[in-house]
Amino acid sequence: MLRNLAVGFPVMLVCLLLQAVFVAVCLRYYVRFKHARQERTSLGQEIMLLSVVMVLTLLGNFVQMGIWAILFMLLGEFADFATALYHSGVNFATLGYGDIVMSPRWRLLGPLEAANGILMFGVSSSVMTAAVLEVIKHNLASLGENTEP
């Protein structure tokens, strides 16, 4: 069990740092976009902005699944990357299919990855929610400006 924790926690830390990078990139992109567009933004611009935020956060999650898959291969659990990535995706998304399992020696890494994944999806959801709320706030402010005498 300690071996699993000693191997899993550093990978979780790398994933947390990577997610922080993706969140920072999303927020910088968002702030720069909003700063450059002080006037009313079009529906297309808002859709593009939210899409970029969603794609970047999703990309961050996919990269993390790949990191876990590489770890599984380095540990000798899977012979090919596709199987390791599939297993990683099932763990990361907390699906728990159980159609592919790891050896008893490294089995605890699955729940560690699941804990990592559920946290990262939560972070991704909060970033997307913040972006959506900001768009709503901006649109409400624009409506208020248009209705004032």
Short mmCIF file of N, CA, C and O in Angstrom, two decimals, residues 31-90:
data_model
loop_
_atom_site.label_atom_id
_atom_site.label_comp_id
_atom_site.label_asym_id
_atom_site.label_seq_id
_atom_site.Cartn_x
_atom_site.Cartn_y
_atom_site.Cartn_z
N VAL A 31 -9.43 37.01 -19.27
CA VAL A 31 -9.25 38.40 -18.84
C VAL A 31 -8.77 39.26 -20.00
O VAL A 31 -9.26 40.38 -20.20
N ARG A 32 -7.83 38.76 -20.78
CA ARG A 32 -7.34 39.54 -21.93
C ARG A 32 -8.45 39.78 -22.93
O ARG A 32 -8.58 40.87 -23.49
N PHE A 33 -9.24 38.76 -23.18
CA PHE A 33 -10.34 38.90 -24.12
C PHE A 33 -11.34 39.94 -23.62
O PHE A 33 -11.76 40.81 -24.36
N LYS A 34 -11.71 39.85 -22.35
CA LYS A 34 -12.69 40.77 -21.80
C LYS A 34 -12.13 42.20 -21.73
O LYS A 34 -12.87 43.16 -21.95
N HIS A 35 -10.86 42.34 -21.44
CA HIS A 35 -10.24 43.66 -21.36
C HIS A 35 -10.20 44.31 -22.74
O HIS A 35 -10.43 45.51 -22.88
N ALA A 36 -9.90 43.53 -23.75
CA ALA A 36 -9.82 44.06 -25.11
C ALA A 36 -11.21 44.40 -25.65
O ALA A 36 -11.35 45.20 -26.56
N ARG A 37 -12.23 43.78 -25.10
CA ARG A 37 -13.60 43.96 -25.58
C ARG A 37 -14.46 44.60 -24.48
O ARG A 37 -15.37 43.98 -23.97
N GLN A 38 -14.15 45.83 -24.12
CA GLN A 38 -14.93 46.51 -23.09
C GLN A 38 -16.37 46.76 -23.54
O GLN A 38 -17.29 46.75 -22.74
N GLU A 39 -16.54 46.99 -24.85
CA GLU A 39 -17.89 47.22 -25.35
C GLU A 39 -18.65 45.89 -25.40
O GLU A 39 -18.09 44.85 -25.11
N ARG A 40 -19.88 45.95 -25.78
CA ARG A 40 -20.73 44.76 -25.85
C ARG A 40 -20.12 43.74 -26.81
O ARG A 40 -19.73 44.07 -27.92
N THR A 41 -20.05 42.52 -26.36
CA THR A 41 -19.53 41.45 -27.21
C THR A 41 -20.67 40.76 -27.92
O THR A 41 -21.80 40.71 -27.43
N SER A 42 -20.38 40.22 -29.08
CA SER A 42 -21.41 39.53 -29.86
C SER A 42 -21.62 38.12 -29.31
O SER A 42 -20.79 37.59 -28.56
N LEU A 43 -22.71 37.52 -29.70
CA LEU A 43 -23.01 36.15 -29.30
C LEU A 43 -21.91 35.21 -29.78
O LEU A 43 -21.46 34.34 -29.03
N GLY A 44 -21.44 35.41 -30.97
CA GLY A 44 -20.36 34.57 -31.51
C GLY A 44 -19.08 34.69 -30.70
O GLY A 44 -18.40 33.68 -30.47
N GLN A 45 -18.76 35.90 -30.27
CA GLN A 45 -17.57 36.10 -29.45
C GLN A 45 -17.72 35.42 -28.10
O GLN A 45 -16.77 34.82 -27.59
N GLU A 46 -18.89 35.50 -27.51
CA GLU A 46 -19.13 34.84 -26.23
C GLU A 46 -19.05 33.33 -26.36
O GLU A 46 -18.48 32.65 -25.51
N ILE A 47 -19.61 32.81 -27.43
CA ILE A 47 -19.55 31.36 -27.68
C ILE A 47 -18.10 30.93 -27.86
O ILE A 47 -17.68 29.91 -27.31
N MET A 48 -17.34 31.70 -28.61
CA MET A 48 -15.93 31.38 -28.83
C MET A 48 -15.15 31.42 -27.53
O MET A 48 -14.36 30.52 -27.24
N LEU A 49 -15.40 32.43 -26.73
CA LEU A 49 -14.71 32.57 -25.44
C LEU A 49 -15.01 31.37 -24.54
O LEU A 49 -14.10 30.74 -24.01
N LEU A 50 -16.27 31.03 -24.38
CA LEU A 50 -16.64 29.90 -23.53
C LEU A 50 -16.12 28.58 -24.10
O LEU A 50 -15.69 27.70 -23.35
N SER A 51 -16.13 28.46 -25.42
CA SER A 51 -15.61 27.24 -26.05
C SER A 51 -14.12 27.05 -25.79
O SER A 51 -13.67 25.94 -25.52
N VAL A 52 -13.37 28.14 -25.89
CA VAL A 52 -11.92 28.05 -25.64
C VAL A 52 -11.67 27.64 -24.19
O VAL A 52 -10.83 26.77 -23.92
N VAL A 53 -12.41 28.22 -23.26
CA VAL A 53 -12.24 27.86 -21.85
C VAL A 53 -12.56 26.37 -21.65
O VAL A 53 -11.82 25.64 -20.99
N MET A 54 -13.66 25.90 -22.25
CA MET A 54 -14.04 24.50 -22.10
C MET A 54 -13.02 23.56 -22.72
O MET A 54 -12.65 22.55 -22.13
N VAL A 55 -12.56 23.90 -23.91
CA VAL A 55 -11.59 23.04 -24.60
C VAL A 55 -10.27 22.99 -23.83
O VAL A 55 -9.68 21.91 -23.68
N LEU A 56 -9.82 24.12 -23.33
CA LEU A 56 -8.56 24.13 -22.58
C LEU A 56 -8.66 23.31 -21.30
O LEU A 56 -7.74 22.56 -20.96
N THR A 57 -9.77 23.44 -20.58
CA THR A 57 -9.89 22.66 -19.34
C THR A 57 -10.03 21.17 -19.66
O THR A 57 -9.45 20.34 -18.95
N LEU A 58 -10.75 20.84 -20.72
CA LEU A 58 -10.88 19.45 -21.11
C LEU A 58 -9.53 18.89 -21.57
O LEU A 58 -9.16 17.76 -21.23
N LEU A 59 -8.78 19.69 -22.31
CA LEU A 59 -7.44 19.27 -22.74
C LEU A 59 -6.55 18.99 -21.54
O LEU A 59 -5.81 18.00 -21.51
N GLY A 60 -6.65 19.83 -20.53
CA GLY A 60 -5.88 19.60 -19.30
C GLY A 60 -6.22 18.26 -18.68
O GLY A 60 -5.33 17.52 -18.23
N ASN A 61 -7.49 17.91 -18.65
CA ASN A 61 -7.90 16.62 -18.11
C ASN A 61 -7.39 15.46 -18.96
O ASN A 61 -6.94 14.44 -18.44
N PHE A 62 -7.45 15.61 -20.27
CA PHE A 62 -6.95 14.55 -21.16
C PHE A 62 -5.44 14.33 -21.00
O PHE A 62 -4.96 13.21 -21.00
N VAL A 63 -4.71 15.42 -20.86
CA VAL A 63 -3.26 15.31 -20.65
C VAL A 63 -2.97 14.54 -19.36
O VAL A 63 -2.09 13.69 -19.30
N GLN A 64 -3.75 14.84 -18.33
CA GLN A 64 -3.55 14.14 -17.06
C GLN A 64 -3.85 12.65 -17.18
O GLN A 64 -3.13 11.82 -16.62
N MET A 65 -4.88 12.30 -17.94
CA MET A 65 -5.16 10.88 -18.18
C MET A 65 -3.97 10.22 -18.87
O MET A 65 -3.61 9.09 -18.55
N GLY A 66 -3.36 10.95 -19.79
CA GLY A 66 -2.19 10.43 -20.49
C GLY A 66 -1.01 10.23 -19.54
O GLY A 66 -0.26 9.25 -19.67
N ILE A 67 -0.83 11.14 -18.61
CA ILE A 67 0.26 11.00 -17.62
C ILE A 67 0.05 9.73 -16.80
O ILE A 67 1.00 8.96 -16.59
N TRP A 68 -1.17 9.51 -16.33
CA TRP A 68 -1.45 8.30 -15.57
C TRP A 68 -1.24 7.06 -16.43
O TRP A 68 -0.70 6.05 -15.97
N ALA A 69 -1.65 7.13 -17.70
CA ALA A 69 -1.46 5.98 -18.60
C ALA A 69 0.02 5.66 -18.78
O ALA A 69 0.42 4.49 -18.78
N ILE A 70 0.83 6.68 -18.91
CA ILE A 70 2.28 6.46 -19.03
C ILE A 70 2.82 5.81 -17.77
O ILE A 70 3.64 4.88 -17.84
N LEU A 71 2.36 6.27 -16.61
CA LEU A 71 2.78 5.65 -15.36
C LEU A 71 2.42 4.16 -15.35
O LEU A 71 3.25 3.32 -14.99
N PHE A 72 1.19 3.84 -15.75
CA PHE A 72 0.77 2.43 -15.76
C PHE A 72 1.65 1.60 -16.68
O PHE A 72 1.99 0.45 -16.37
N MET A 73 2.05 2.17 -17.81
CA MET A 73 2.93 1.44 -18.73
C MET A 73 4.33 1.28 -18.12
O MET A 73 4.93 0.21 -18.24
N LEU A 74 4.84 2.33 -17.49
CA LEU A 74 6.16 2.24 -16.86
C LEU A 74 6.19 1.19 -15.76
O LEU A 74 7.23 0.57 -15.52
N LEU A 75 5.06 1.01 -15.10
CA LEU A 75 4.97 -0.01 -14.05
C LEU A 75 4.76 -1.41 -14.61
O LEU A 75 4.72 -2.38 -13.86
N GLY A 76 4.60 -1.52 -15.93
CA GLY A 76 4.42 -2.82 -16.57
C GLY A 76 3.01 -3.36 -16.49
O GLY A 76 2.79 -4.56 -16.72
N GLU A 77 2.04 -2.49 -16.22
CA GLU A 77 0.65 -2.95 -16.09
C GLU A 77 -0.01 -3.19 -17.44
O GLU A 77 -0.91 -4.02 -17.55
N PHE A 78 0.39 -2.45 -18.46
CA PHE A 78 -0.22 -2.57 -19.78
C PHE A 78 0.87 -2.58 -20.84
O PHE A 78 1.88 -1.89 -20.72
N ALA A 79 0.63 -3.35 -21.89
CA ALA A 79 1.62 -3.48 -22.96
C ALA A 79 1.51 -2.38 -24.00
O ALA A 79 2.49 -2.06 -24.67
N ASP A 80 0.31 -1.81 -24.16
CA ASP A 80 0.15 -0.76 -25.17
C ASP A 80 -0.51 0.48 -24.57
O ASP A 80 -1.26 0.40 -23.59
N PHE A 81 -0.22 1.61 -25.18
CA PHE A 81 -0.68 2.89 -24.66
C PHE A 81 -2.20 3.02 -24.74
O PHE A 81 -2.82 3.59 -23.84
N ALA A 82 -2.79 2.50 -25.80
CA ALA A 82 -4.24 2.62 -25.96
C ALA A 82 -5.00 1.98 -24.80
O ALA A 82 -5.94 2.56 -24.25
N THR A 83 -4.58 0.80 -24.39
CA THR A 83 -5.23 0.12 -23.27
C THR A 83 -4.98 0.87 -21.97
O THR A 83 -5.89 1.05 -21.15
N ALA A 84 -3.75 1.34 -21.78
CA ALA A 84 -3.41 2.10 -20.58
C ALA A 84 -4.23 3.39 -20.52
O ALA A 84 -4.72 3.77 -19.46
N LEU A 85 -4.38 4.05 -21.66
CA LEU A 85 -5.15 5.30 -21.70
C LEU A 85 -6.64 5.04 -21.45
O LEU A 85 -7.29 5.80 -20.73
N TYR A 86 -7.15 3.97 -22.01
CA TYR A 86 -8.55 3.61 -21.76
C TYR A 86 -8.78 3.37 -20.26
O TYR A 86 -9.71 3.91 -19.68
N HIS A 87 -7.91 2.56 -19.68
CA HIS A 87 -8.02 2.27 -18.25
C HIS A 87 -7.89 3.56 -17.43
O HIS A 87 -8.63 3.78 -16.47
N SER A 88 -6.97 4.41 -17.82
CA SER A 88 -6.78 5.67 -17.14
C SER A 88 -8.02 6.55 -17.23
O SER A 88 -8.45 7.15 -16.25
N GLY A 89 -8.60 6.61 -18.42
CA GLY A 89 -9.82 7.41 -18.60
C GLY A 89 -10.98 6.91 -17.75
O GLY A 89 -11.74 7.69 -17.18
N VAL A 90 -11.11 5.58 -17.66
CA VAL A 90 -12.16 4.99 -16.83
C VAL A 90 -11.93 5.36 -15.36
O VAL A 90 -12.87 5.71 -14.65
#
